[in-house]
Amino acid sequence: MLQHAILVLLLPLASAAIIALFLRRAGGAAAGLATAVAAAIAAIAIILAIHGEPFSASMEWLRLGDFSLSLGIKFDDLAALMLCIVGIVGLCVHVFSLGYMHDDPCRGRYFGGLSIFMFSMIGIVLADNLFMMFIFWELVGFSSYTLINHFHEKQSAADAAKKAFIVNRVGDFGFLLGIVACYWLNGTVNLTELGDKHVFSTMIPLLLFCGAVGKSAQLPLHVWLPDAMEGPTPVSALIHAATMVAAGIYMLCRINVLMTPDALTVIMWVGTATALYAALCAITQRDIKKVLAYSTLSQLGYMVAAFGLGSTHAEEAGAAVLAAGVGAAMFHLTTHAFFKALMFLGSGSVIHGCHHEQDIFKMGGLKAKMPLTFITFTIGVLAIIGMPFLAGFFSKDAILHLALENNHAVFAVLGFTVILTAFYMVRLWILVFLGTPRSEESAHAHEGGWSMTLPLVLLAVLSVLAGYTSLYGHLFDGVWSLIPHEEGLLIPLIGDALMLVGLTAAWVLYKPAADDALAQKSPGLFGALGALKASFDKLYDYYVAKVQQRFAMLLNFLEQVILSGLIVRGGAGLAGLFGLGARAAHVGSLHAYVYWFLAGVALLWAYAAGVF
Amino acid sequence: MNIDYSLFFRAMQPESLLIEAALAIIILDLTVMRRKDLSARLNVASLVGALAVALAAVLALRNGAMGEILNGVLNLDTLAVATRVGVLGLTLLVLGIGTGGARIRNPAEYVVIVLCAAVGFMLMASAQQLLLVFLALELASLSLYVLAGFDKSRPESAEAGLKYFLFGGMAAAFLLFGFSLLYGLTGTLDLPGMSVVMAATGFHPMLAVAMVMILVGFGYKAAAAPFHLWAPDAYQGAPAPAAAFIASASKLAGFVLFTRLLWGSASQGQMLGATPGWVPVVWLLAGASMLVGNLAALAQSNVRRLLAYSAIAHAGALLLGVIASGRSGPGPLFFYLTTYGIATAGAFGVFHVLENQGGAQKLKDLAGLHRRSPLLAGCLMVFILSLAGVPPLSGFFGKFAVFAAALSPAGLGSPTGWLAVFAIAMSAVGLYYYLLILKEALVRPAAAGATAVKVPAAAALTLVAAAGLTLIFGMFPSLLLRWF
């Protein structure tokens, strides 16, 4: 099994290397190779999951005195589940990309980027220690950067890529500090060893959580994710919806043993706030991908909140309830990965069909033009808003159940978010698919080829079925057994009632809409929501422009004068002079050399004798 | 005194094998290959030599650490085994890059002398008695003098050989003088016995005189300032494979011998290193080498001379490693030596290929290498960046391990720590001239009329292997470090 795990890790690396070295100009071959590798990854992931036995192995990578770093694999049900998600969604996205990116001149670079992403993501999933996880964490950030930047000749794409990378670096700095602190206090960063014995400290999990805040785009580092939609749509589906952004939640579940009640409370509130904030922002968006991006943010907030909700109980009952957070978070991560990837790919299909029109107010009436996309997208929408018997219903109920048990304030916020979720998703759905075409592009929309519809169908099936944990047989029991189960019908009833409120509101407001009905009927509310959305960017821009930039100017001045002027240039001049001198001393005559030699000997003797 | 000769012969298997191979090469060259052309003779001789070297490495590894042989004349500890294998590997590298150039007039003799030098290096790695130390050193040195002057078609080569020889003669005289003083003071030639006597008698002023003479001798071997003056001329004039050999395997064996002389092997406790006064002298040598090497390299326009000054700078860092290995063991020093040897021999290999196709002495002869031969340019980039100490290449971890070992005992509380800081600062200076080479090779367009470079298959294979090792040891330093 270890060989399988190593294979699944190294296959995409090999694919990326081959594409980078030989297939940069052969887009078709690169696409074929990357897709074949993605299929192999999905197959091996499922084989590994079916075998199911946890194992771990590691090799020493670097040793310096007592300090050692190792590379290793820790495979258990949690890793198996994540690996399967990455494998299946990855395969769907690769296949979808075959059609979606067919006419792109830089297909080689695109598929190479996807391969390097798969490699990095699988590295995070399999890593058995925090250092290794950090290495792949950064690699994931790098591949995300290259893929957002795929249309690099577009200024907005280049800016978005830079923004994503820099914002993530802020979080990663905290992550790195957390790893160092963890090593400092515990003497190890190996996940298994940490599970056996570790020092209780609130600082470590909170610092590590900073990494998750960056990667999973939680408040206040969420600003990069909406902009990341500049990347090709399949990339948004794979990286910025289903897998990479979920890496933060996965990492939290990996380090759950380190958590303390205080840390979990913080995590819970960050998640809850993100869920509400992003849902509010989603209401005003006009870009189909931006709506989905904010919905992703909101759902990630749900997962983080779910993880944190395991907490409040930990004070009383200990580790068993802490695990409930892991179960609920991973459950929602799984269902969300499928229905969000489905909707992103669906939006890709819509965008492709409408000749790269992304404004939902210029769409409409696509139900008839793109029936398959319509049906599958509808399933995705129903799943995310929590329609009974679809995947999202079960996982969201698990979270709401946890919230109701542990913290009523959080329950209220998350419940309100359910209304908002139903509202903005149905709004999107109505505007895109119902009514009549509102632009030339949408009037001539058409369905994509098989490579674009097949992944949609597969993901739609998964979005229906993924919530029934009994369907998995005994696979992933280690995770599913942690999901909290409620008694009675209270939670489903509340959840559905809230969802229906949002759904009806959207239906009433947007059924006849040709322009943004909310903006017309309640401009004040609409404006406030827009300002809320912009507030973080404005705040950061202010900070960068007014505080950081001025400080940097000051440093730059000092640097120019003292460092660059005096020390570097002066030092370089001195060094250059000395170098010329040394060269001049080197006359090439053996006699001169012997004198130098003897002078050196005399000097050393004098020194050894203590003359100076 | 009863001596276990069977053990001795088994311990000497690798050395004997190389000598036998050397004889076989001469016989082969005088009989079968007599009427063949020069390049065929070189290839056959190199092939036989390479096979013998590879086999010798296998034997050395299989024998493993056998402990003391011949009543302690030789000590085959882990360090000795590692050094033997390292020397053989570097010899293989030198033989590999030497093929394909038909300019050498006596190819069989060339390979034979390389093998002789390798035998000298291997003995240096394990010798523990001053007489054998000197003999091994001279066997290696005399072979290297001949190698430096081997290219009889170029006057520079003769000049290099002669300067190297005359300078070396003087240094050898100092070394021998120092050895004889040590013998006079202690009455024994065995290094372990000597430390016993010295511990009993205490410090004698004459010891300081002897120490300085020995340090001068080794300073010369290591090309440490102010005894470095032969190096630029020798590196510039000698045939590139010979220069590679002088810079790599010779350094490895010399520094290991020096460390053994000063610190003994792990089992025997401290030796000469315990005498007061020598560590400050080594500080001085190390500091001066790093200063002179790095700064003088800035002003060079000839790549070979530039590498020579870089070698002087590295010698300074290595001396720091020698001081540090008293406490931390020879692991970091050995790692540095091996990886430095591979990178510098590889760089000379690249220059050798270029020289065979129209000369590459000046920096600007490298212009446009990335178009003329992407393979050479890529390998050169790996080697030069490793020399500069850029992660993840092995040169970085060599520097890191040595500096960490120098800083770990007392931090900045001792001059060794400050010297490490100085070394780090000087590495920054070094980056400048290393990047000058890469700028020529990778950025500048080729001169008009420059043609593509044809790389002989054996040389290409060797260079790729060396670059691969540089990368692998950089990414998995534990492969080497765990020996110690």
Short mmCIF file of N, CA and C in Angstrom, two decimals, chain B residues 388-462:
data_model
loop_
_atom_site.label_atom_id
_atom_site.label_comp_id
_atom_site.label_asym_id
_atom_site.label_seq_id
_atom_site.Cartn_x
_atom_site.Cartn_y
_atom_site.Cartn_z
N ALA B 388 28.34 28.62 -4.98
CA ALA B 388 27.94 29.86 -4.33
C ALA B 388 27.13 29.58 -3.07
N GLY B 389 26.63 28.36 -2.94
CA GLY B 389 25.87 28.02 -1.74
C GLY B 389 24.42 28.42 -1.81
N VAL B 390 23.80 28.16 -2.96
CA VAL B 390 22.39 28.50 -3.11
C VAL B 390 21.56 27.25 -2.86
N PRO B 391 20.60 27.29 -1.94
CA PRO B 391 19.75 26.12 -1.75
C PRO B 391 18.87 25.92 -2.99
N PRO B 392 18.45 24.72 -3.29
CA PRO B 392 18.61 23.48 -2.53
C PRO B 392 19.83 22.69 -2.95
N LEU B 393 20.85 23.32 -3.52
CA LEU B 393 21.99 22.54 -3.98
C LEU B 393 22.88 22.20 -2.80
N SER B 394 23.73 21.19 -3.02
CA SER B 394 24.44 20.63 -1.87
C SER B 394 25.42 21.63 -1.27
N GLY B 395 25.94 22.57 -2.10
CA GLY B 395 26.88 23.54 -1.55
C GLY B 395 26.27 24.32 -0.40
N PHE B 396 24.98 24.56 -0.49
CA PHE B 396 24.31 25.29 0.59
C PHE B 396 24.37 24.50 1.88
N PHE B 397 24.06 23.20 1.80
CA PHE B 397 24.03 22.42 3.03
C PHE B 397 25.43 22.22 3.59
N GLY B 398 26.44 22.14 2.68
CA GLY B 398 27.81 22.05 3.17
C GLY B 398 28.15 23.27 4.00
N LYS B 399 27.89 24.45 3.42
CA LYS B 399 28.17 25.69 4.14
C LYS B 399 27.35 25.73 5.43
N PHE B 400 26.08 25.39 5.29
CA PHE B 400 25.19 25.47 6.45
C PHE B 400 25.70 24.58 7.58
N ALA B 401 26.07 23.33 7.22
CA ALA B 401 26.50 22.39 8.26
C ALA B 401 27.77 22.88 8.93
N VAL B 402 28.73 23.36 8.11
CA VAL B 402 30.00 23.82 8.69
C VAL B 402 29.79 25.04 9.57
N PHE B 403 29.01 26.00 9.07
CA PHE B 403 28.81 27.22 9.86
C PHE B 403 28.03 26.90 11.14
N ALA B 404 27.05 26.00 11.00
CA ALA B 404 26.29 25.64 12.20
C ALA B 404 27.18 24.96 13.21
N ALA B 405 28.09 24.09 12.71
CA ALA B 405 29.00 23.41 13.63
C ALA B 405 29.95 24.41 14.28
N ALA B 406 30.36 25.45 13.52
CA ALA B 406 31.28 26.44 14.08
C ALA B 406 30.56 27.33 15.09
N LEU B 407 29.28 27.56 14.87
CA LEU B 407 28.54 28.47 15.75
C LEU B 407 27.95 27.76 16.96
N SER B 408 27.75 26.43 16.84
CA SER B 408 26.96 25.79 17.89
C SER B 408 27.65 25.72 19.26
N PRO B 409 28.99 25.55 19.37
CA PRO B 409 29.51 25.38 20.73
C PRO B 409 29.33 26.62 21.59
N ALA B 410 29.68 27.78 21.06
CA ALA B 410 29.65 28.95 21.93
C ALA B 410 28.95 30.13 21.27
N GLY B 411 28.30 29.92 20.14
CA GLY B 411 27.67 31.04 19.46
C GLY B 411 28.72 32.09 19.10
N LEU B 412 28.42 33.34 19.41
CA LEU B 412 29.38 34.39 19.11
C LEU B 412 30.33 34.61 20.29
N GLY B 413 30.32 33.69 21.23
CA GLY B 413 31.19 33.85 22.38
C GLY B 413 32.64 33.52 22.09
N SER B 414 32.90 32.92 20.94
CA SER B 414 34.29 32.57 20.63
C SER B 414 34.64 33.14 19.27
N PRO B 415 35.93 33.34 19.01
CA PRO B 415 36.33 33.84 17.68
C PRO B 415 35.88 32.91 16.57
N THR B 416 35.74 31.60 16.86
CA THR B 416 35.27 30.69 15.81
C THR B 416 33.90 31.12 15.32
N GLY B 417 33.05 31.51 16.27
CA GLY B 417 31.72 31.97 15.89
C GLY B 417 31.79 33.22 15.02
N TRP B 418 32.64 34.16 15.42
CA TRP B 418 32.77 35.39 14.61
C TRP B 418 33.33 35.09 13.23
N LEU B 419 34.24 34.11 13.20
CA LEU B 419 34.80 33.73 11.91
C LEU B 419 33.70 33.16 11.01
N ALA B 420 32.77 32.42 11.63
CA ALA B 420 31.64 31.87 10.85
C ALA B 420 30.79 33.01 10.30
N VAL B 421 30.58 34.05 11.12
CA VAL B 421 29.81 35.20 10.64
C VAL B 421 30.54 35.87 9.48
N PHE B 422 31.86 36.00 9.64
CA PHE B 422 32.67 36.57 8.57
C PHE B 422 32.55 35.73 7.30
N ALA B 423 32.56 34.41 7.50
CA ALA B 423 32.45 33.51 6.34
C ALA B 423 31.12 33.69 5.64
N ILE B 424 30.06 33.89 6.43
CA ILE B 424 28.74 34.10 5.82
C ILE B 424 28.73 35.39 5.02
N ALA B 425 29.33 36.44 5.60
CA ALA B 425 29.39 37.71 4.88
C ALA B 425 30.19 37.55 3.59
N MET B 426 31.27 36.80 3.67
CA MET B 426 32.11 36.62 2.48
C MET B 426 31.40 35.77 1.43
N SER B 427 30.52 34.87 1.88
CA SER B 427 29.74 34.10 0.89
C SER B 427 28.89 35.02 0.05
N ALA B 428 28.43 36.11 0.68
CA ALA B 428 27.62 37.07 -0.08
C ALA B 428 28.48 37.72 -1.15
N VAL B 429 29.73 38.04 -0.81
CA VAL B 429 30.63 38.59 -1.82
C VAL B 429 30.83 37.57 -2.92
N GLY B 430 30.98 36.30 -2.51
CA GLY B 430 31.24 35.25 -3.48
C GLY B 430 30.14 35.12 -4.50
N LEU B 431 28.90 35.31 -4.04
CA LEU B 431 27.77 35.18 -4.94
C LEU B 431 27.94 36.09 -6.16
N TYR B 432 28.57 37.24 -5.95
CA TYR B 432 28.71 38.20 -7.04
C TYR B 432 29.52 37.62 -8.19
N TYR B 433 30.71 37.10 -7.86
CA TYR B 433 31.52 36.64 -8.99
C TYR B 433 31.03 35.32 -9.57
N TYR B 434 30.35 34.52 -8.73
CA TYR B 434 29.76 33.30 -9.30
C TYR B 434 28.68 33.67 -10.30
N LEU B 435 27.90 34.69 -9.93
CA LEU B 435 26.83 35.08 -10.85
C LEU B 435 27.39 35.71 -12.11
N LEU B 436 28.59 36.30 -12.01
CA LEU B 436 29.22 36.83 -13.23
C LEU B 436 29.39 35.71 -14.25
N ILE B 437 29.85 34.55 -13.78
CA ILE B 437 30.03 33.42 -14.70
C ILE B 437 28.69 33.05 -15.32
N LEU B 438 27.66 32.96 -14.46
CA LEU B 438 26.36 32.54 -14.98
C LEU B 438 25.77 33.58 -15.90
N LYS B 439 26.07 34.85 -15.62
CA LYS B 439 25.54 35.90 -16.49
C LYS B 439 26.09 35.73 -17.89
N GLU B 440 27.39 35.46 -17.97
CA GLU B 440 27.97 35.23 -19.29
C GLU B 440 27.33 34.01 -19.96
N ALA B 441 27.20 32.94 -19.18
CA ALA B 441 26.78 31.67 -19.78
C ALA B 441 25.30 31.67 -20.14
N LEU B 442 24.49 32.32 -19.32
CA LEU B 442 23.04 32.15 -19.49
C LEU B 442 22.34 33.37 -20.08
N VAL B 443 22.94 34.55 -19.93
CA VAL B 443 22.21 35.76 -20.34
C VAL B 443 22.77 36.35 -21.63
N ARG B 444 24.10 36.48 -21.68
CA ARG B 444 24.70 37.12 -22.85
C ARG B 444 24.42 36.35 -24.13
N PRO B 445 24.17 37.06 -25.21
CA PRO B 445 24.05 36.35 -26.49
C PRO B 445 25.42 35.87 -26.96
N ALA B 446 25.40 34.83 -27.78
CA ALA B 446 26.66 34.28 -28.27
C ALA B 446 27.35 35.26 -29.21
N ALA B 447 28.68 35.20 -29.22
CA ALA B 447 29.43 36.04 -30.15
C ALA B 447 29.12 35.59 -31.57
N ALA B 448 29.29 36.51 -32.50
CA ALA B 448 29.02 36.16 -33.89
C ALA B 448 29.93 35.03 -34.32
N GLY B 449 29.40 34.07 -35.03
CA GLY B 449 30.22 32.98 -35.54
C GLY B 449 30.42 31.86 -34.54
N ALA B 450 29.84 31.98 -33.34
CA ALA B 450 29.98 30.90 -32.37
C ALA B 450 29.14 29.72 -32.82
N THR B 451 29.69 28.55 -32.72
CA THR B 451 28.97 27.37 -33.18
C THR B 451 28.48 26.57 -31.99
N ALA B 452 27.59 25.63 -32.28
CA ALA B 452 27.10 24.75 -31.22
C ALA B 452 28.25 23.88 -30.70
N VAL B 453 28.18 23.56 -29.43
CA VAL B 453 29.24 22.75 -28.82
C VAL B 453 28.83 21.30 -28.84
N LYS B 454 29.72 20.45 -29.33
CA LYS B 454 29.44 19.01 -29.28
C LYS B 454 30.04 18.43 -28.00
N VAL B 455 29.22 17.78 -27.21
CA VAL B 455 29.71 17.24 -25.94
C VAL B 455 29.93 15.74 -26.11
N PRO B 456 31.17 15.25 -25.86
CA PRO B 456 31.39 13.80 -25.96
C PRO B 456 30.48 13.06 -24.99
N ALA B 457 30.06 11.86 -25.40
CA ALA B 457 29.04 11.14 -24.62
C ALA B 457 29.50 10.89 -23.18
N ALA B 458 30.75 10.41 -23.02
CA ALA B 458 31.21 10.07 -21.67
C ALA B 458 31.23 11.31 -20.79
N ALA B 459 31.72 12.42 -21.36
CA ALA B 459 31.78 13.66 -20.57
C ALA B 459 30.37 14.12 -20.21
N ALA B 460 29.45 14.01 -21.18
CA ALA B 460 28.08 14.45 -20.91
C ALA B 460 27.48 13.64 -19.77
N LEU B 461 27.70 12.32 -19.85
CA LEU B 461 27.16 11.44 -18.81
C LEU B 461 27.74 11.81 -17.45
N THR B 462 29.06 12.01 -17.42
CA THR B 462 29.71 12.35 -16.16
C THR B 462 29.17 13.65 -15.59
#
